Coordinates of C-alpha atoms in Angstrom, one line a residue:
Chain A
X1 CA -23.8 -15.3 8.0
X2 CA -20.9 -17.7 9.0
X3 CA -22.4 -20.2 11.6
X4 CA -19.2 -22.2 11.9
X5 CA -17.7 -22.8 15.3
X6 CA -14.2 -22.5 17.0
X7 CA -12.5 -24.9 19.2
X8 CA -10.4 -23.5 22.1
X9 CA -8.2 -25.6 24.3
X10 CA -6.4 -24.5 27.5
X11 CA -3.7 -27.0 28.3
X12 CA -2.5 -26.8 31.8
X13 CA -0.5 -28.9 34.3
X14 CA -3.6 -30.2 36.1
X15 CA -6.5 -30.1 33.7
X16 CA -7.0 -29.6 29.9
X17 CA -10.0 -27.3 29.3
X18 CA -12.0 -27.3 25.9
X19 CA -14.6 -25.0 24.5
X20 CA -16.8 -24.9 21.4
X21 CA -17.4 -21.3 20.6
X22 CA -19.2 -19.2 17.9
X23 CA -17.0 -17.1 15.8
X24 CA -18.2 -14.2 17.8
X25 CA -16.6 -15.7 20.9
X26 CA -19.6 -17.2 22.7
X27 CA -19.0 -20.4 24.6
X28 CA -21.6 -23.0 23.6
X29 CA -20.1 -26.1 25.2
X30 CA -17.4 -26.6 27.8
X31 CA -15.7 -29.7 29.2
X32 CA -12.3 -30.6 30.7
X33 CA -10.2 -33.7 31.3
X34 CA -7.3 -34.4 33.7
X35 CA -3.8 -33.8 32.3
X36 CA -1.9 -37.1 32.3
X37 CA 1.7 -36.1 32.5
X38 CA 3.1 -39.8 33.0
X39 CA 5.5 -41.2 30.5
X40 CA 7.1 -37.8 29.7
X41 CA 3.6 -36.3 28.9
X42 CA 3.3 -38.6 25.9
X43 CA -0.5 -39.1 26.5
X44 CA -1.4 -35.5 26.5
X45 CA -1.7 -34.8 22.7
X46 CA -3.5 -38.3 22.0
X47 CA -5.8 -37.5 24.8
X48 CA -6.7 -34.0 23.4
X49 CA -7.4 -35.5 20.0
X50 CA -9.5 -38.3 21.4
X51 CA -11.4 -35.8 23.5
X52 CA -12.1 -33.5 20.7
X53 CA -13.3 -36.3 18.3
X54 CA -15.4 -37.9 21.1
X55 CA -17.2 -34.8 21.9
X56 CA -17.8 -33.8 18.2
X57 CA -19.5 -37.4 18.0
X58 CA -21.3 -36.7 21.1
X59 CA -22.8 -33.5 19.8
X60 CA -23.3 -35.1 16.3
X61 CA -21.1 -32.3 14.7
X62 CA -18.7 -32.8 11.8
X63 CA -15.4 -31.1 10.8
X64 CA -16.9 -28.8 8.1
X65 CA -19.0 -27.1 10.9
X66 CA -15.5 -25.8 12.3
X67 CA -13.1 -23.1 11.4
X68 CA -10.4 -24.6 13.3
X69 CA -8.7 -25.2 16.8
X70 CA -6.7 -22.9 18.8
X71 CA -4.7 -23.9 22.0
X72 CA -2.8 -22.2 24.7
X73 CA 0.1 -24.2 26.4
X74 CA 2.8 -23.8 28.8
X75 CA 6.5 -23.8 27.7
X76 CA 8.2 -22.2 24.8
X77 CA 6.0 -22.1 21.6
X78 CA 7.4 -22.1 18.0
X79 CA 4.2 -20.8 16.2
X80 CA 5.4 -21.4 12.8
X81 CA 6.4 -25.0 13.3
X82 CA 3.6 -25.6 15.8
X83 CA 5.8 -27.1 18.4
X84 CA 6.3 -26.9 22.1
X85 CA 9.5 -27.3 24.2
X86 CA 10.3 -26.9 27.9
X87 CA 6.8 -27.3 29.3
X88 CA 8.2 -28.7 32.7
X89 CA 4.9 -29.1 34.3
X90 CA 3.7 -31.4 31.5
X91 CA 6.8 -33.4 31.7
X92 CA 7.6 -32.2 28.0
X93 CA 11.4 -32.2 27.8
X94 CA 11.7 -32.9 24.1
X95 CA 10.2 -30.8 21.3
X96 CA 6.6 -31.8 20.8
X97 CA 5.1 -31.7 17.2
X98 CA 1.8 -30.7 18.6
X99 CA 0.4 -29.0 15.5
X100 CA 1.1 -31.9 13.3
X101 CA -0.5 -34.4 15.7
X102 CA -3.6 -32.7 16.3
X103 CA -4.2 -31.7 12.8
X104 CA -3.6 -35.3 11.7
X105 CA -5.8 -36.6 14.5
X106 CA -8.7 -34.3 14.0
X107 CA -8.7 -33.2 10.5
X108 CA -8.9 -29.5 11.4
X109 CA -6.3 -26.7 11.1
X110 CA -4.6 -25.9 14.3
X111 CA -2.8 -22.9 15.9
X112 CA -1.2 -22.5 19.2
X113 CA 0.5 -19.8 21.5
X114 CA 1.5 -19.7 25.1
X115 CA -1.1 -19.8 27.9
X116 CA -0.6 -16.3 29.1
X117 CA -0.9 -14.8 25.7
X118 CA -4.0 -16.8 25.1
X119 CA -5.6 -15.6 28.3
X120 CA -4.6 -12.0 27.4
X121 CA -6.3 -12.6 23.8
X122 CA -9.4 -13.9 25.7
X123 CA -9.6 -10.9 28.2
X124 CA -9.1 -8.5 25.3
X125 CA -11.7 -10.0 23.0
X126 CA -14.5 -10.9 25.4
X127 CA -13.6 -9.6 28.7
X128 CA -12.1 -6.4 30.4
X129 CA -10.2 -5.4 27.4
X130 CA -13.4 -4.5 25.6
X131 CA -11.9 -5.6 22.2
X132 CA -9.5 -2.9 22.4
X133 CA -6.5 -2.4 20.0
X134 CA -3.9 -1.9 22.8
X135 CA -4.5 -4.1 25.9
X136 CA -1.9 -5.4 28.5
X137 CA -2.9 -8.4 30.5
X138 CA -1.0 -9.5 33.6
X139 CA -1.8 -12.8 35.3
X140 CA -0.8 -13.3 39.0
X141 CA -0.7 -16.9 39.7
X142 CA 2.0 -19.4 40.9
X143 CA 4.2 -17.1 38.7
X144 CA 3.4 -13.9 36.9
X145 CA 2.8 -13.9 33.2
X146 CA 1.6 -11.6 30.7
X147 CA 0.1 -11.0 27.2
X148 CA 0.5 -7.8 25.3
X149 CA -1.6 -6.8 22.4
X150 CA -0.7 -3.6 20.5
X151 CA -2.2 -2.4 17.2
X152 CA -4.7 -5.3 17.8
X153 CA -2.0 -7.9 17.6
X154 CA -0.1 -10.0 20.2
X155 CA 3.6 -8.9 20.8
X156 CA 5.9 -12.0 20.5
X157 CA 9.1 -10.2 19.9
X158 CA 12.1 -11.8 18.0
X159 CA 12.2 -14.9 20.0
X160 CA 8.8 -15.3 21.7
X161 CA 9.7 -13.6 25.0
X162 CA 7.5 -10.6 24.5
X163 CA 5.1 -10.3 27.3
X164 CA 7.4 -11.7 30.0
X165 CA 6.1 -9.1 32.5
X166 CA 6.9 -11.4 35.4
X167 CA 10.6 -10.7 34.7
X168 CA 10.5 -7.0 34.8
X169 CA 13.0 -5.8 37.4
X170 CA 11.2 -3.9 40.1
X171 CA 13.8 -4.2 42.8
X172 CA 17.5 -4.3 41.7
X173 CA 19.4 -6.4 44.2
X174 CA 16.0 -7.9 45.4
X175 CA 14.9 -11.6 45.8
X176 CA 16.6 -14.0 43.4
X177 CA 14.2 -15.4 40.8
X178 CA 14.1 -18.8 39.1
X179 CA 15.4 -17.1 36.0
X180 CA 18.7 -16.4 37.6
X181 CA 18.1 -12.4 38.0
X182 CA 17.3 -10.5 41.0
X183 CA 14.3 -8.5 41.7
X184 CA 11.8 -9.8 39.1
X185 CA 8.1 -8.6 39.7
X186 CA 7.3 -12.4 39.9
X187 CA 9.1 -12.6 43.1
X188 CA 7.0 -10.1 44.7
X189 CA 3.5 -10.2 43.1
X190 CA 2.9 -14.0 42.4
X191 CA 1.2 -16.1 45.0
X192 CA 4.6 -17.5 46.2
X193 CA 6.1 -13.9 46.2
X194 CA 3.3 -12.6 48.5
X195 CA 4.1 -15.4 50.9
X196 CA 7.9 -14.7 50.7
X197 CA 7.2 -11.1 51.5
X198 CA 5.1 -12.0 54.4
X199 CA 7.6 -14.3 55.9
X200 CA 10.4 -11.6 55.6
X201 CA 8.3 -8.7 57.0
X202 CA 7.1 -11.0 59.8
X203 CA 10.6 -11.5 60.9
X204 CA 11.3 -7.7 61.3
X205 CA 7.9 -6.9 62.8
X206 CA 7.5 -6.8 66.5
X207 CA 4.0 -5.7 67.1
X208 CA 0.7 -7.7 67.3
X209 CA -0.7 -9.3 64.0
X210 CA -2.6 -12.6 63.5
X211 CA -0.5 -13.1 60.2
X212 CA 2.7 -12.9 62.3
X213 CA 1.2 -15.2 64.9
X214 CA 0.4 -17.7 62.2
X215 CA 3.7 -17.4 60.5
X216 CA 5.6 -17.8 64.0
X217 CA 3.4 -20.8 64.7
X218 CA 4.6 -22.3 61.5
X219 CA 1.1 -22.4 59.9
X220 CA 1.0 -22.6 56.1
X221 CA 0.4 -19.2 54.7
X222 CA -1.2 -18.5 51.3
X223 CA -1.6 -15.2 49.3
X224 CA -5.4 -15.6 50.1
X225 CA -4.8 -15.5 53.8
X226 CA -2.5 -12.6 53.5
X227 CA -5.2 -10.7 51.6
X228 CA -8.0 -11.8 53.9
X229 CA -6.2 -10.8 57.0
X230 CA -5.3 -7.3 55.3
X231 CA -8.9 -6.8 54.6
X232 CA -9.7 -7.4 58.4
X233 CA -7.0 -4.6 59.2
X234 CA -4.2 -6.9 60.3
X235 CA -1.3 -4.5 60.5
X236 CA 1.4 -6.7 59.0
X237 CA -0.8 -8.1 56.4
X238 CA -1.6 -4.6 55.2
X239 CA 2.3 -3.8 54.9
X240 CA 2.7 -7.0 52.8
X241 CA -0.2 -5.8 50.6
X242 CA 1.4 -2.4 50.3
X243 CA 4.6 -3.7 49.1
X244 CA 2.9 -6.1 46.6
X245 CA 0.8 -3.3 45.2
X246 CA 3.8 -0.9 45.2
X247 CA 5.6 -3.3 42.9
X248 CA 2.6 -4.0 40.7
X249 CA 1.9 -0.3 40.4
X250 CA 5.5 0.4 39.3
X251 CA 5.6 -2.3 36.9
X252 CA 2.2 -1.5 35.3
X253 CA 3.0 2.1 35.1
X254 CA 6.3 1.5 33.4
X255 CA 4.7 -1.0 30.9
X256 CA 2.1 1.8 30.3
X257 CA 4.6 4.6 30.0
X258 CA 6.3 2.4 27.2
X259 CA 3.0 1.2 25.5
X260 CA 0.1 3.5 26.7
X261 CA -2.6 0.7 26.4
X262 CA -6.3 1.5 26.7
X263 CA -6.5 -1.2 29.4
X264 CA -4.1 -2.7 31.8
X265 CA -6.0 -5.9 33.0
X266 CA -5.0 -7.8 36.2
X267 CA -6.1 -11.4 36.4
X268 CA -5.0 -14.8 38.0
X269 CA -5.4 -16.3 41.4
X270 CA -4.0 -13.4 43.3
X271 CA -6.4 -11.0 41.6
X272 CA -9.3 -12.6 43.5
X273 CA -8.5 -10.1 46.2
X274 CA -10.5 -7.8 43.8
X275 CA -11.0 -4.0 44.2
X276 CA -8.9 -4.2 47.5
X277 CA -6.0 -5.1 45.3
X278 CA -6.9 -2.9 42.4
X279 CA -7.3 0.3 44.4
X280 CA -3.9 0.1 45.9
X281 CA -2.3 -0.9 42.6
X282 CA -4.0 2.2 41.1
X283 CA -2.6 4.5 43.8
X284 CA 0.9 3.4 42.9
X285 CA 0.2 3.5 39.2
X286 CA -0.9 7.1 39.4
X287 CA 2.3 8.0 41.2
X288 CA 4.5 6.5 38.5
X289 CA 2.6 6.9 35.3
X290 CA 3.4 9.7 32.8
X291 CA 0.5 12.3 32.9
X292 CA -0.9 11.4 29.5
X293 CA -0.8 7.8 30.4
X294 CA -2.3 8.3 33.9
X295 CA -5.4 9.9 32.3
X296 CA -5.7 7.5 29.3
X297 CA -4.7 4.0 30.5
X298 CA -7.3 2.2 32.6
X299 CA -6.5 -0.4 35.2
X300 CA -9.1 -3.2 35.5
X301 CA -9.7 -6.6 36.9
X302 CA -10.0 -9.6 34.5
X303 CA -13.5 -10.6 33.9
X304 CA -13.4 -14.0 32.5
X305 CA -11.8 -16.1 35.1
X306 CA -10.8 -19.5 33.9
X307 CA -12.8 -19.1 30.5
X308 CA -10.1 -16.6 29.4
X309 CA -7.9 -19.3 28.2
X310 CA -10.2 -21.1 26.0
X311 CA -11.7 -18.0 24.6
X312 CA -8.4 -16.6 23.7
X313 CA -7.1 -19.8 22.3
X314 CA -10.3 -20.1 20.2
X315 CA -9.5 -16.7 18.7
X316 CA -6.3 -18.0 17.3
X317 CA -8.4 -20.3 15.0
X318 CA -9.9 -17.1 13.4
X319 CA -6.9 -16.8 11.2
X320 CA -8.3 -19.8 9.3
X321 CA -11.7 -18.2 8.7
X322 CA -11.1 -16.9 5.2
X323 CA -8.7 -19.8 4.0
X324 CA -10.6 -22.7 2.4
Chain B
X1 CA 9.2 -0.6 -11.3
X2 CA 7.9 2.3 -9.3
X3 CA 10.2 5.2 -9.9
X4 CA 8.3 7.7 -7.8
X5 CA 9.8 9.5 -4.8
X6 CA 8.9 10.4 -1.3
X7 CA 9.4 13.6 0.6
X8 CA 10.6 13.5 4.2
X9 CA 10.5 16.6 6.5
X10 CA 12.1 16.7 9.9
X11 CA 10.6 19.8 11.6
X12 CA 12.8 20.9 14.7
X13 CA 12.9 24.0 16.9
X14 CA 16.1 25.4 15.0
X15 CA 16.0 23.9 11.5
X16 CA 13.5 22.2 9.2
X17 CA 15.3 19.4 7.3
X18 CA 14.1 18.1 4.0
X19 CA 14.8 15.2 1.8
X20 CA 13.7 13.6 -1.5
X21 CA 14.1 9.9 -1.3
X22 CA 13.4 6.8 -3.5
X23 CA 10.7 4.4 -2.3
X24 CA 13.4 2.2 -1.2
X25 CA 14.6 4.9 1.2
X26 CA 17.7 6.3 -0.4
X27 CA 18.1 10.0 0.0
X28 CA 18.7 11.8 -3.4
X29 CA 18.3 15.2 -2.4
X30 CA 18.8 17.0 1.0
X31 CA 18.3 20.5 2.2
X32 CA 17.3 22.6 5.2
X33 CA 15.9 26.0 6.3
X34 CA 15.9 27.9 9.6
X35 CA 12.8 27.5 11.7
X36 CA 11.1 30.9 12.0
X37 CA 9.2 30.6 15.4
X38 CA 8.2 34.3 15.3
X39 CA 4.5 35.3 15.5
X40 CA 3.4 32.1 17.4
X41 CA 5.1 29.9 14.8
X42 CA 2.7 31.0 12.1
X43 CA 5.5 31.1 9.3
X44 CA 6.5 27.6 9.9
X45 CA 3.9 25.7 7.8
X46 CA 4.0 28.3 4.9
X47 CA 7.7 28.0 4.9
X48 CA 7.6 24.3 4.6
X49 CA 5.1 24.6 1.7
X50 CA 7.3 27.4 -0.1
X51 CA 10.3 25.4 0.3
X52 CA 9.0 22.1 -1.1
X53 CA 7.3 23.9 -4.1
X54 CA 10.5 25.9 -4.6
X55 CA 12.8 22.8 -4.6
X56 CA 10.5 20.9 -6.9
X57 CA 10.7 23.8 -9.5
X58 CA 14.5 23.9 -8.9
X59 CA 14.8 20.1 -9.6
X60 CA 12.3 20.4 -12.7
X61 CA 10.1 17.9 -10.9
X62 CA 6.2 17.6 -10.7
X63 CA 3.8 16.3 -8.3
X64 CA 3.0 13.2 -10.2
X65 CA 6.5 11.9 -9.7
X66 CA 5.9 11.9 -5.9
X67 CA 3.9 9.3 -3.6
X68 CA 3.5 11.8 -0.9
X69 CA 5.1 13.8 2.0
X70 CA 5.8 12.5 5.5
X71 CA 6.8 14.7 8.4
X72 CA 8.1 14.4 12.0
X73 CA 7.3 17.1 14.4
X74 CA 7.4 18.0 18.2
X75 CA 4.4 18.3 20.2
X76 CA 1.3 16.1 20.4
X77 CA 0.2 14.8 17.1
X78 CA -3.4 13.8 16.0
X79 CA -2.6 11.5 13.1
X80 CA -6.1 11.1 11.8
X81 CA -6.8 14.8 11.8
X82 CA -3.2 15.7 10.8
X83 CA -3.0 18.4 13.6
X84 CA -0.3 19.2 16.1
X85 CA -0.7 20.9 19.5
X86 CA 1.6 21.8 22.3
X87 CA 4.9 22.2 20.5
X88 CA 6.5 24.7 22.7
X89 CA 9.8 25.0 21.0
X90 CA 7.9 26.0 17.8
X91 CA 5.7 28.4 19.6
X92 CA 2.7 26.4 18.6
X93 CA 0.4 26.9 21.5
X94 CA -3.0 26.5 19.4
X95 CA -3.8 23.4 17.4
X96 CA -2.1 23.6 14.0
X97 CA -4.0 22.1 10.9
X98 CA -0.7 21.0 9.5
X99 CA -2.0 18.2 7.1
X100 CA -4.7 20.4 5.5
X101 CA -2.2 23.4 5.0
X102 CA 0.5 21.4 3.6
X103 CA -1.8 19.1 1.2
X104 CA -3.5 22.3 0.0
X105 CA -0.2 24.1 -0.5
X106 CA 1.7 21.4 -2.3
X107 CA -1.1 19.3 -3.9
X108 CA 0.5 16.0 -2.4
X109 CA -0.9 13.6 0.2
X110 CA 0.6 14.2 3.6
X111 CA 1.1 12.2 6.8
X112 CA 2.8 13.0 10.1
X113 CA 3.9 11.6 13.4
X114 CA 6.0 12.8 16.3
X115 CA 9.8 13.3 15.8
X116 CA 11.1 10.5 18.0
X117 CA 8.8 8.0 16.3
X118 CA 10.0 9.3 12.9
X119 CA 13.7 8.8 13.9
X120 CA 12.7 5.3 15.3
X121 CA 11.1 4.4 11.9
X122 CA 14.2 5.8 10.0
X123 CA 16.7 3.7 12.2
X124 CA 14.5 0.7 11.9
X125 CA 14.0 0.9 8.0
X126 CA 17.6 2.0 6.8
X127 CA 19.7 2.2 10.0
X128 CA 20.7 -0.1 13.0
X129 CA 17.2 -1.8 12.9
X130 CA 18.0 -3.7 9.8
X131 CA 14.3 -3.4 8.6
X132 CA 13.3 -5.7 11.6
X133 CA 9.7 -6.2 12.7
X134 CA 10.5 -5.5 16.3
X135 CA 12.8 -2.6 17.1
X136 CA 12.9 -0.1 20.0
X137 CA 14.7 3.2 19.4
X138 CA 15.8 5.4 22.3
X139 CA 17.2 8.8 21.6
X140 CA 19.3 10.6 24.4
X141 CA 19.2 14.2 23.6
X142 CA 18.0 17.3 25.7
X143 CA 15.4 14.9 26.8
X144 CA 15.0 11.2 26.3
X145 CA 12.6 10.1 23.6
X146 CA 11.7 6.8 21.9
X147 CA 10.0 5.0 19.2
X148 CA 8.7 1.5 19.5
X149 CA 8.0 -0.8 16.5
X150 CA 6.3 -4.1 17.0
X151 CA 5.0 -6.4 14.4
X152 CA 6.4 -4.0 11.9
X153 CA 4.2 -1.1 13.2
X154 CA 4.8 1.9 15.4
X155 CA 3.0 1.5 18.8
X156 CA 1.1 4.8 19.6
X157 CA -1.2 3.4 22.2
X158 CA -4.6 4.7 23.1
X159 CA -3.6 8.4 23.4
X160 CA -0.4 8.6 21.6
X161 CA 1.9 8.3 24.5
X162 CA 3.3 5.1 23.4
X163 CA 7.1 5.1 23.3
X164 CA 7.4 7.7 26.1
X165 CA 10.5 5.8 27.2
X166 CA 12.1 8.9 28.8
X167 CA 9.3 8.8 31.6
X168 CA 9.9 5.1 32.5
X169 CA 10.6 5.3 36.3
X170 CA 14.2 4.1 37.0
X171 CA 14.5 5.6 40.4
X172 CA 11.4 5.8 42.6
X173 CA 11.9 8.9 44.8
X174 CA 14.6 10.1 42.4
X175 CA 15.1 13.5 40.7
X176 CA 12.0 15.4 39.9
X177 CA 11.1 15.5 36.2
X178 CA 9.4 18.2 34.2
X179 CA 6.5 15.8 34.0
X180 CA 5.9 16.1 37.7
X181 CA 6.9 12.5 38.6
X182 CA 10.1 11.5 40.3
X183 CA 13.0 9.2 38.9
X184 CA 12.1 9.3 35.2
X185 CA 15.0 8.0 32.9
X186 CA 15.1 11.4 31.3
X187 CA 16.5 12.8 34.4
X188 CA 19.5 10.5 34.3
X189 CA 20.1 9.8 30.8
X190 CA 19.5 12.9 28.8
X191 CA 22.4 15.5 28.3
X192 CA 20.9 17.5 31.1
X193 CA 20.5 14.5 33.3
X194 CA 24.1 13.4 32.9
X195 CA 25.3 17.1 34.0
X196 CA 22.8 16.9 37.0
X197 CA 24.3 13.6 38.1
X198 CA 27.9 15.0 37.7
X199 CA 27.0 18.0 39.8
X200 CA 25.5 15.9 42.6
X201 CA 28.2 13.3 42.6
X202 CA 30.9 16.1 42.7
X203 CA 29.4 17.5 45.8
X204 CA 30.0 14.1 47.5
X205 CA 33.2 13.4 46.2
X206 CA 36.5 14.4 47.9
X207 CA 39.2 13.0 45.7
X208 CA 41.0 14.4 42.9
X209 CA 39.2 14.7 39.5
X210 CA 39.3 17.1 36.7
X211 CA 35.5 17.0 36.5
X212 CA 35.2 17.9 40.2
X213 CA 37.8 20.7 39.7
X214 CA 35.8 22.1 36.7
X215 CA 32.4 21.8 38.5
X216 CA 34.0 23.5 41.6
X217 CA 35.4 26.2 39.4
X218 CA 31.9 27.0 38.0
X219 CA 32.9 26.0 34.5
X220 CA 30.0 25.0 32.2
X221 CA 29.8 21.2 32.1
X222 CA 28.2 19.3 29.1
X223 CA 27.4 15.6 28.8
X224 CA 30.2 15.5 26.2
X225 CA 32.7 16.8 28.7
X226 CA 31.7 14.1 31.3
X227 CA 32.1 11.2 28.6
X228 CA 35.4 12.7 27.3
X229 CA 36.9 12.8 30.8
X230 CA 35.7 9.4 31.6
X231 CA 37.5 8.0 28.6
X232 CA 40.6 9.8 30.0
X233 CA 40.1 7.7 33.2
X234 CA 38.8 10.6 35.4
X235 CA 37.5 8.9 38.4
X236 CA 34.4 11.0 39.1
X237 CA 33.5 11.1 35.4
X238 CA 33.5 7.4 35.5
X239 CA 31.3 7.2 38.4
X240 CA 28.8 9.5 36.6
X241 CA 28.9 7.3 33.4
X242 CA 28.5 4.2 35.4
X243 CA 25.2 5.6 36.9
X244 CA 24.0 6.8 33.5
X245 CA 24.7 3.3 32.1
X246 CA 23.1 1.7 35.0
X247 CA 19.9 3.5 34.6
X248 CA 19.8 3.0 30.7
X249 CA 20.6 -0.8 31.0
X250 CA 17.8 -1.2 33.5
X251 CA 15.4 0.7 31.3
X252 CA 16.5 -1.1 28.2
X253 CA 16.2 -4.5 29.9
X254 CA 12.8 -3.9 31.3
X255 CA 11.5 -2.6 27.9
X256 CA 13.1 -5.7 26.3
X257 CA 11.5 -8.1 29.0
X258 CA 8.2 -6.5 27.9
X259 CA 8.7 -6.6 24.1
X260 CA 11.7 -8.7 23.2
X261 CA 12.7 -6.7 20.2
X262 CA 15.3 -7.8 17.8
X263 CA 17.2 -4.5 18.2
X264 CA 17.3 -1.8 21.0
X265 CA 18.8 1.2 19.2
X266 CA 20.4 4.1 21.1
X267 CA 20.8 7.4 19.3
X268 CA 20.8 11.1 20.0
X269 CA 23.5 13.4 21.2
X270 CA 24.6 11.6 24.3
X271 CA 25.2 8.4 22.2
X272 CA 28.1 10.1 20.4
X273 CA 30.1 8.6 23.1
X274 CA 29.8 5.5 21.0
X275 CA 31.0 2.1 22.2
X276 CA 32.2 3.4 25.4
X277 CA 28.6 4.0 26.4
X278 CA 27.2 1.1 24.7
X279 CA 29.4 -1.5 26.4
X280 CA 28.6 -0.3 29.8
X281 CA 24.8 -0.1 29.0
X282 CA 25.2 -3.7 27.6
X283 CA 26.7 -5.0 30.9
X284 CA 23.7 -3.5 33.0
X285 CA 21.3 -4.7 30.2
X286 CA 22.7 -8.5 30.8
X287 CA 22.3 -8.1 34.4
X288 CA 18.6 -7.1 34.2
X289 CA 17.4 -9.0 31.0
X290 CA 15.5 -12.3 31.1
X291 CA 17.6 -15.1 29.8
X292 CA 15.9 -15.5 26.6
X293 CA 15.9 -11.8 26.0
X294 CA 19.6 -11.5 27.0
X295 CA 20.5 -13.9 24.1
X296 CA 17.9 -12.6 21.5
X297 CA 17.7 -8.9 21.9
X298 CA 20.7 -6.9 20.5
X299 CA 21.8 -3.4 21.7
X300 CA 23.1 -1.2 18.9
X301 CA 24.1 2.3 18.4
X302 CA 22.1 4.3 15.9
X303 CA 23.7 4.7 12.5
X304 CA 21.9 7.3 10.5
X305 CA 22.6 10.3 12.7
X306 CA 20.6 13.5 11.7
X307 CA 19.1 11.7 8.6
X308 CA 17.0 9.1 10.7
X309 CA 14.3 11.9 11.0
X310 CA 13.8 12.6 7.3
X311 CA 14.1 8.9 6.4
X312 CA 11.7 7.9 8.8
X313 CA 9.4 10.8 8.0
X314 CA 9.4 9.9 4.4
X315 CA 8.5 6.3 5.2
X316 CA 5.1 7.6 6.6
X317 CA 4.1 8.6 2.9
X318 CA 4.6 4.8 1.8
X319 CA 0.9 4.4 3.0
X320 CA -0.1 6.5 -0.1
X321 CA 1.7 4.2 -2.4
X322 CA -1.0 2.0 -3.6
X323 CA -3.8 4.7 -3.2
X324 CA -4.4 6.5 -6.5

């Protein structure tokens, strides 16, 4: 039996999360440090190296007890070279030789992928994906990201843009997106998209609604407030949630008509609305899914929360298992 | 050097096409027979067995010179069991034990997949896909079908509906599809879809147009007539082609935003319109594709014509290459 461990790192704009896992994907230790984005993010990789080395000393573990390290990161990843570029929330404007620095600093093999792909791998492996061969993961946060697993492997595509689910067009001529196009899913189903929809629908709506009163009053609105008010039967909030779930259902159905995954898993902050969200997405999914897909692809909520990232990242290190 | 051959079979409702290929995918012999759909299609498999055996005798070849046989078929395929069900244009209503009958009848190993997947494999291997790892194939015929290759493997999904590109929703509340849903791509970009659009737009159009005159006169319209008239600057025909290319561009962009394939290859009868079609699809693709996808996914016309099916089918037999 192989008792070696994996290290998973989830690099985000605010915190860096770490985990030590068994090769079966069970988390044995977890810790996190603040992300220091000063000086063009030049402290980040040294901080990761230091934190790993420090914790191995703390736990009295040595390198031979580990298969390797996997990490999820924002930005555009070159998996072969092990570099990252364009991670603006880390202040990384230049190409960062992350793999080389971490391997040199820790003495362990290192692999990386983007953060949404890692979260998708985590949910597939130990969460809602039930270790299935074909799993689509959608994360609804500040933006909308995704990770697509088909035939048990992540789909990266020719230039790493595989899984850019947030930029599926759901409303031609719709809201303009940061990517320059109009009508991307991200503009309707991210936390900011929900708020944008709420503001627009409030302007047209004349009836009574606490959500409308808050918006008219200039209160700060969040996606959570919209969903909470919808659960309390606020009319306008329900119309907003209907629109969000329409676009999500359409996008998930079209992805599923293309790939027929076993599970389409919805995670991220907006998914905290739980079954209230899922049931309405499901209704729209059923309307737009091809009959075979309707009966064989299952929609589910993510199950791992914040741990998805470190679990999926750790799974990247499994590629080093049989290489000695 | 392995001098053995592959046999590829492309089973259609009208003809059954056969090819003997090198393991590099070069066609050395081709022939075809009429599909006899009488008696619930019960002659089809015996005819295939007879035709293969007959041609091996004719060419004085024996079984040991072959790696195996691959076949593309209409209907729903169970690849593990090697059975087909629901191939209505073959009159196959009951589950057909195709693999067992063909292996028993020819003495060679046999693999099968659906026809659009096989055509996709063919175009990927020896045609427009340039043997790439990530290729999406769309065929515009009586219906719209597809084959999706990611990480060098076909995507079947959990219940074999992977690649059902014809049922991506491009117009919520649009034309009703044979699948029961509304607004499937197939209703706009298949040969029948093009004609449907032409009839609808003709009804609204008041100006002068040969296409309108033909429709008003009750002449039989085909997709080829619509494209030919559009090339001759017929106003109405051009509006029809614009709509077809809008929906195709939207669907191809959304598939590409999801998978970022190296090539998106358009084939089938409607694609005979050539660059005239491709350029307009490209314009819409560029409007709807995520920037990274816009610059890395290339749209192309299919290159193999009718041979795509037998070439892709033959490639299925490569799985038997190292099994002796």
